[in-house]
PDB file of C-alpha atoms in Angstrom:
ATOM      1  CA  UNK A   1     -52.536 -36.020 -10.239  1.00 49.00           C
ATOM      2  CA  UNK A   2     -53.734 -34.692  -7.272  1.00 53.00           C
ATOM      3  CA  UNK A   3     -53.395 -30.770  -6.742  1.00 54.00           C
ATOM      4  CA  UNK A   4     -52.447 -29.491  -3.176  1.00 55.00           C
ATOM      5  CA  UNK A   5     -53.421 -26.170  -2.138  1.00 53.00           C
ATOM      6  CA  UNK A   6     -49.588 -25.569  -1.452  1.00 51.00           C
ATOM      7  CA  UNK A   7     -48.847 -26.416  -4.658  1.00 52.00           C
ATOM      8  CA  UNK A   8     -51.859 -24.018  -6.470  1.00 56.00           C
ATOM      9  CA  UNK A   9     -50.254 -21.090  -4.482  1.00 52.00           C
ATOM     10  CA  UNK A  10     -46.728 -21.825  -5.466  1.00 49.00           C
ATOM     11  CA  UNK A  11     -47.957 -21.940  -9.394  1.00 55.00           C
ATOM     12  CA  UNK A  12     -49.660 -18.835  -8.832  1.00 55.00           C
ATOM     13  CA  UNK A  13     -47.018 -17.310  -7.209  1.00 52.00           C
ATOM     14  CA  UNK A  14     -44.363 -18.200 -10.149  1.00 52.00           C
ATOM     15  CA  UNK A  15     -46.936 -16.927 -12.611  1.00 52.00           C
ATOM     16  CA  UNK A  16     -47.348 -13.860 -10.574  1.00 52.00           C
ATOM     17  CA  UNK A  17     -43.777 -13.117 -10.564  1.00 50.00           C
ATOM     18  CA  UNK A  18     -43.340 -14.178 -14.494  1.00 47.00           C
ATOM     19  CA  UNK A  19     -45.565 -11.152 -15.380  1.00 46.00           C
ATOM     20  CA  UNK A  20     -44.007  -8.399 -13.337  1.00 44.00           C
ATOM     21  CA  UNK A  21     -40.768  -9.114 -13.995  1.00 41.00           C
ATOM     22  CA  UNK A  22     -41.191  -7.929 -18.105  1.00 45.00           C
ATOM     23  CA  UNK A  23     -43.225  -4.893 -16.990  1.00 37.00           C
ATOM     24  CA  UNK A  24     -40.454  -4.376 -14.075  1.00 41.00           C
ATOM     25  CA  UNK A  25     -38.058  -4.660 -16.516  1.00 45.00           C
ATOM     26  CA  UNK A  26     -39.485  -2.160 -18.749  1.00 42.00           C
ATOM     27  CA  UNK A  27     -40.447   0.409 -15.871  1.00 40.00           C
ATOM     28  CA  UNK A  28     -36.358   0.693 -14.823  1.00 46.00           C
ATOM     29  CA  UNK A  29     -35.735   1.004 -18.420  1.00 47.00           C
ATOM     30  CA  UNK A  30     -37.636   3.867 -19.207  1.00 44.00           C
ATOM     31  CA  UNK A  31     -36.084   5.580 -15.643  1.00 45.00           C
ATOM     32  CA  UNK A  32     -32.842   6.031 -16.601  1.00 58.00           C
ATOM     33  CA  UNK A  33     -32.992   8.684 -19.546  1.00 70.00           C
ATOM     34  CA  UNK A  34     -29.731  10.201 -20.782  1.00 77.00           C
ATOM     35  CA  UNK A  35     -28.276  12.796 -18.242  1.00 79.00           C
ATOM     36  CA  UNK A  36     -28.390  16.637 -19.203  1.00 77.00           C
ATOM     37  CA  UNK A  37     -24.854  17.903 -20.919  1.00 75.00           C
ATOM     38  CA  UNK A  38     -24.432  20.935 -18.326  1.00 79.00           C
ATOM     39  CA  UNK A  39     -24.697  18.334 -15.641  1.00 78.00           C
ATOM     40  CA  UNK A  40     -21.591  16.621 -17.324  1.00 83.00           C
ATOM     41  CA  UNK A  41     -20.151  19.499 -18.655  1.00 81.00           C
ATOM     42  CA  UNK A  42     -16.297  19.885 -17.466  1.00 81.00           C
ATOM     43  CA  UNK A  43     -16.624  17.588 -14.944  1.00 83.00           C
ATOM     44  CA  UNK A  44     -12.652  17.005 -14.889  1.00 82.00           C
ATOM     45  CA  UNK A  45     -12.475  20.958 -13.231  1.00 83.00           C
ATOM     46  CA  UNK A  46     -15.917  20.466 -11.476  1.00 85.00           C
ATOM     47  CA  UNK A  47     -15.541  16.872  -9.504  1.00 84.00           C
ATOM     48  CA  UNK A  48     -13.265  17.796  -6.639  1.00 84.00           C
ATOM     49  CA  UNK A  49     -15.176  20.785  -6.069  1.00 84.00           C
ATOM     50  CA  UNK A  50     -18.780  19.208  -5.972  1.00 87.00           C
ATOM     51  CA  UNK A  51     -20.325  18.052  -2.282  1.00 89.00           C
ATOM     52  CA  UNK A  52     -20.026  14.747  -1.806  1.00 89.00           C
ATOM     53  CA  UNK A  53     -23.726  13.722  -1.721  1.00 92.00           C
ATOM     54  CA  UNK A  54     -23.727  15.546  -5.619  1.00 89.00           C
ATOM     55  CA  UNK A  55     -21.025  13.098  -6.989  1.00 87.00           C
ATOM     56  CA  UNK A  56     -22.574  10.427  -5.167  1.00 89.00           C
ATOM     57  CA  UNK A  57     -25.747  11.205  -7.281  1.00 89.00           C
ATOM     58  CA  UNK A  58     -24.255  11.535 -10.369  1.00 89.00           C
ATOM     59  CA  UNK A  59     -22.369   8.294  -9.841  1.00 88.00           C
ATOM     60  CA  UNK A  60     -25.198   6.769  -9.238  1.00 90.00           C
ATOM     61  CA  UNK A  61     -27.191   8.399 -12.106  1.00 88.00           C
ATOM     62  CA  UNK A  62     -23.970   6.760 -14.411  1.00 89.00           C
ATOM     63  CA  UNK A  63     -24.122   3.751 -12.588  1.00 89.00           C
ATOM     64  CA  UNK A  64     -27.933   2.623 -13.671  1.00 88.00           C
ATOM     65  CA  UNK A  65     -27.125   4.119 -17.171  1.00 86.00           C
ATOM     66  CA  UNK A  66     -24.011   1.793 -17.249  1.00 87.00           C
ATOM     67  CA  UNK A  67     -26.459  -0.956 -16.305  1.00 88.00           C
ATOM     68  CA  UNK A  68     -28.488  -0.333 -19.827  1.00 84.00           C
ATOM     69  CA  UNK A  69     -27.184  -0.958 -23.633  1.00 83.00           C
ATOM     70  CA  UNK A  70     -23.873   0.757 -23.476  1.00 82.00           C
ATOM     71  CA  UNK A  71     -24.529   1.813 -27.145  1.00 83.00           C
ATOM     72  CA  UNK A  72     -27.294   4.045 -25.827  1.00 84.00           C
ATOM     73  CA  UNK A  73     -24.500   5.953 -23.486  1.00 85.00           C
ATOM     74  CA  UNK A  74     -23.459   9.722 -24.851  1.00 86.00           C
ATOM     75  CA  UNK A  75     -20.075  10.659 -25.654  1.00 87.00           C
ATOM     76  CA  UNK A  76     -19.886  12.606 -22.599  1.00 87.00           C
ATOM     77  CA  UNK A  77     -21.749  10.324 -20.444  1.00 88.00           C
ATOM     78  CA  UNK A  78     -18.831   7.342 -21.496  1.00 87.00           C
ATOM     79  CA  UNK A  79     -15.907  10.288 -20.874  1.00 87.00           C
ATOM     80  CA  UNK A  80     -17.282  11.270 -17.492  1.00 88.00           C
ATOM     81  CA  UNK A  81     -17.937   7.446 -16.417  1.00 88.00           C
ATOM     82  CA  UNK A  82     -14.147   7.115 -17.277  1.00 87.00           C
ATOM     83  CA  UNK A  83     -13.186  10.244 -15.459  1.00 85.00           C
ATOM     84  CA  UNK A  84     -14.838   9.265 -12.086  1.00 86.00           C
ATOM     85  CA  UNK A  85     -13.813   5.710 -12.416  1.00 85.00           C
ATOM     86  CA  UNK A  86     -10.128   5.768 -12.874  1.00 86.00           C
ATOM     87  CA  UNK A  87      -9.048   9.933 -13.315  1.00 84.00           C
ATOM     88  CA  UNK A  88      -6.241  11.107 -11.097  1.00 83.00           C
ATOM     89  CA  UNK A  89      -8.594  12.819  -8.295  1.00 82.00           C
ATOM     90  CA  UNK A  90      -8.550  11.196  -4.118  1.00 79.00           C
ATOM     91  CA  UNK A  91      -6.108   8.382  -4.036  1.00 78.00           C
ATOM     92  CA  UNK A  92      -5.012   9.033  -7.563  1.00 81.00           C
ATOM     93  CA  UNK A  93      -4.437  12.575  -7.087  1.00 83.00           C
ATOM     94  CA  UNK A  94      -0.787  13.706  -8.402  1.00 83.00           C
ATOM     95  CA  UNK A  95       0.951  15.193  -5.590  1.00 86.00           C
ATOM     96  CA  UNK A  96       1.086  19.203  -4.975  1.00 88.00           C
ATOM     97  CA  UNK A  97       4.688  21.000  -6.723  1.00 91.00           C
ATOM     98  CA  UNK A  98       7.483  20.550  -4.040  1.00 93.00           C
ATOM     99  CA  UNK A  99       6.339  17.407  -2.375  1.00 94.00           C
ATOM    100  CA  UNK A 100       9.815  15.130  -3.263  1.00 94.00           C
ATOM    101  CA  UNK A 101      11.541  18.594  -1.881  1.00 96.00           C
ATOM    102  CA  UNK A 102      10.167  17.924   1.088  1.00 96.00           C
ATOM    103  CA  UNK A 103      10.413  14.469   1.500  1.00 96.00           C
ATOM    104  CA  UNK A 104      14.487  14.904   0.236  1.00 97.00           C
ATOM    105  CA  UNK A 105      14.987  17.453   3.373  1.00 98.00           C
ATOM    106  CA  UNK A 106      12.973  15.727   5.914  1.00 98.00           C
ATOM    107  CA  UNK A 107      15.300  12.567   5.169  1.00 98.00           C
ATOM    108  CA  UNK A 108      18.199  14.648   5.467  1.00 98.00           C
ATOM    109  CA  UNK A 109      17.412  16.205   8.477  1.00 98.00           C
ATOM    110  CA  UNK A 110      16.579  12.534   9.814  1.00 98.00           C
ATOM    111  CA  UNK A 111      20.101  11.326   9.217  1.00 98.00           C
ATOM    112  CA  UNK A 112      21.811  14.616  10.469  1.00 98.00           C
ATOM    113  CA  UNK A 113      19.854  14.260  13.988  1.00 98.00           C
ATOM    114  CA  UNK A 114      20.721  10.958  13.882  1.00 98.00           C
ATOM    115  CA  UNK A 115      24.252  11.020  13.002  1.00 98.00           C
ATOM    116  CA  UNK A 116      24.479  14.192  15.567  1.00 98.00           C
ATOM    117  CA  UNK A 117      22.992  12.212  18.661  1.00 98.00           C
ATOM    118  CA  UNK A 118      25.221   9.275  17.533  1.00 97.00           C
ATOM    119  CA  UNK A 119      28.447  11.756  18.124  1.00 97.00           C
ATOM    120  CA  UNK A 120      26.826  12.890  21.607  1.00 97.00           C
ATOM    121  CA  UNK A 121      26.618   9.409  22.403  1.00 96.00           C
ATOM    122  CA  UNK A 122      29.909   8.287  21.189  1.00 94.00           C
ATOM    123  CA  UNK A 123      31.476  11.692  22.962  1.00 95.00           C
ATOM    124  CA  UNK A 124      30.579  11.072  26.415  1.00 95.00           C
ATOM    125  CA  UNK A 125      30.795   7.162  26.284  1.00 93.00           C
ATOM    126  CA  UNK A 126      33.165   5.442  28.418  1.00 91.00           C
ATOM    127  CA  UNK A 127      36.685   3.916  27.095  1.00 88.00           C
ATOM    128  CA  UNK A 128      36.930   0.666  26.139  1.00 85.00           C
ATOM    129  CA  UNK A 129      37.552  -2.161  28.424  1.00 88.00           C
ATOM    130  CA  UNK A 130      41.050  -2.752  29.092  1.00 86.00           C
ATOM    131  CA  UNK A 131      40.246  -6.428  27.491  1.00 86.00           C
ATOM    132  CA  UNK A 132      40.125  -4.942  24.709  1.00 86.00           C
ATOM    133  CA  UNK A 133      44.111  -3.848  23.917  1.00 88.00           C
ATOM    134  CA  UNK A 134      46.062  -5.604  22.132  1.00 89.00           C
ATOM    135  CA  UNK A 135      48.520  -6.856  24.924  1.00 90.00           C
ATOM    136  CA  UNK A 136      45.094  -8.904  26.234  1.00 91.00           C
ATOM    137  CA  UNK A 137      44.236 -10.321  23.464  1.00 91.00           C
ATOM    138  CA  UNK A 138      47.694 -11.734  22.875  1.00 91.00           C
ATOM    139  CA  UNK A 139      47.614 -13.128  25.863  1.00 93.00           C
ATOM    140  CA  UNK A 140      44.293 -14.561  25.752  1.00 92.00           C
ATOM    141  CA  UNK A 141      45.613 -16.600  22.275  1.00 90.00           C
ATOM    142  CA  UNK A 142      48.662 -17.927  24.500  1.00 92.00           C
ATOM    143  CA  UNK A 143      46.139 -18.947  27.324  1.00 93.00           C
ATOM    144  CA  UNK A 144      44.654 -20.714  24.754  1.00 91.00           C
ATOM    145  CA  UNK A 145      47.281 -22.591  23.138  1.00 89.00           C
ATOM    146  CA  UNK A 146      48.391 -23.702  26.321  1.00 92.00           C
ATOM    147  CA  UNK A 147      45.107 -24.737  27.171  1.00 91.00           C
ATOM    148  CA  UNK A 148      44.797 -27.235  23.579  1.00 88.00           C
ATOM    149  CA  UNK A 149      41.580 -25.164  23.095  1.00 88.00           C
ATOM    150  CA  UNK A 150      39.392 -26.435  20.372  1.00 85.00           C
ATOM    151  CA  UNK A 151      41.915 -28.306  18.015  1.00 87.00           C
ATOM    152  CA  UNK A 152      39.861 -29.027  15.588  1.00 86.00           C
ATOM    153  CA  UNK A 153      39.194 -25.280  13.825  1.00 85.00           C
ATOM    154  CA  UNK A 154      40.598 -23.147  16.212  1.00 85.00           C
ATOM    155  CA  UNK A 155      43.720 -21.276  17.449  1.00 86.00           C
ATOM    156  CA  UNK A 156      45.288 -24.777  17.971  1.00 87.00           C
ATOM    157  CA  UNK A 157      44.701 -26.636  15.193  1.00 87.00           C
ATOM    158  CA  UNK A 158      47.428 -27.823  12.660  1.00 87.00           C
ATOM    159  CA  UNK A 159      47.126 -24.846   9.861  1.00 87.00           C
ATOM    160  CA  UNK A 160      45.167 -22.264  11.682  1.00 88.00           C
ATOM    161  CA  UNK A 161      46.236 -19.020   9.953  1.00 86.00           C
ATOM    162  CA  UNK A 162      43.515 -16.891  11.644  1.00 86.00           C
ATOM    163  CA  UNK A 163      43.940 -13.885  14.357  1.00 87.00           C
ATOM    164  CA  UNK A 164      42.762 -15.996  17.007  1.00 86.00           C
ATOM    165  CA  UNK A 165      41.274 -13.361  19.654  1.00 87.00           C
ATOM    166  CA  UNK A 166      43.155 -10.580  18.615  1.00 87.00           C
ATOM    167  CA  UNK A 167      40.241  -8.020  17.554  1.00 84.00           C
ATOM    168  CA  UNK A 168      42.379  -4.754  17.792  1.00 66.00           C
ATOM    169  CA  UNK A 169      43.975  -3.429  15.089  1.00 66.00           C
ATOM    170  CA  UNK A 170      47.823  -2.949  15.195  1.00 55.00           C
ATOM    171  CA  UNK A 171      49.083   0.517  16.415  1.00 56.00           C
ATOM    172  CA  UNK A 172      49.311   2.873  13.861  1.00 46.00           C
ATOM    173  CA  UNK A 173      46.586   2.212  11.620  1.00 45.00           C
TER     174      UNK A 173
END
């Protein structure tokens, strides 16, 4: 078999990269060491009140120790993990005392503005057309009938039972 220079640097390239990856491998493992107890110390009370780039750090710090043997993890390094993953801080936060108070008063003043401006409206809106009374729309059946309109379904078929184009209700009611 003949041997190519491309192919001599491509086996010493894999056999380059075979031996670094072990000692690699080794070098990250010895870099992440347990993380000190005061840093984790009440970190429930502490989170919210830390600057960003902090929790940033330490998430990162529990990150790569996450990445390791979880069996090597502390107590409090599991607990604080947990806490910063899913605890009830940013989205999860539970909302300040008084917050359904608010939102039960803002909806009710919503629906008294709107039922107000729907009384304004309905105040100083003009009468109804005069197609609308009664006398009209009796008439407008009659037309009808006389006309044979639609005697299939409508006001001139066989067993229609129906108001026809009466709309208004009867005096009275």
């Amino acid at each position: 078999m003949m041997r190519t220079p491309a192919t001599s640097l491509l086996r010493k390239s894999i056999a380059a990269r075979s031996s670094v990856v072990p000692w690699a491998a080794a070098r990250r493992a010895e870099s992440t060491h347990a993380i000190s107890k005061p840093t984790l110390a009440n970190i429930e009370k502490r989170w919210e009140g830390m600057p960003l780039q902090e929790q940033a750090d330490l998430w990162m710090a529990l990150r790569d120790r996450m990445k390791g043997n979880w069996k090597e993890l502390t107590v409090q390094e599991q607990k604080a993990a947990y806490w910063i993953a899913f605890g009830p801080h940013g989205p999860r936060a539970v909302d300040p005392p008084g917050t359904n108070a608010k939102i039960f008063w803002g909806t009710v003043a919503g629906l008294a503005v709107s039922f107000s401006i729907f009384g304004i409206i309905r105040y100083f809106a003009k009468p109804a057309p005069h197609t609308m009374n009664k006398e009209w729309q009796e008439a407008s059946n009659e037309l009808l009938i006389q006309q044979r309109a639609d005697p299939f379904t409508g006001v001139t078929a066989e067993n229609y039972k129906g108001p026809g184009m009466v709309q208004s209700p009867p005096k009275g009611q």
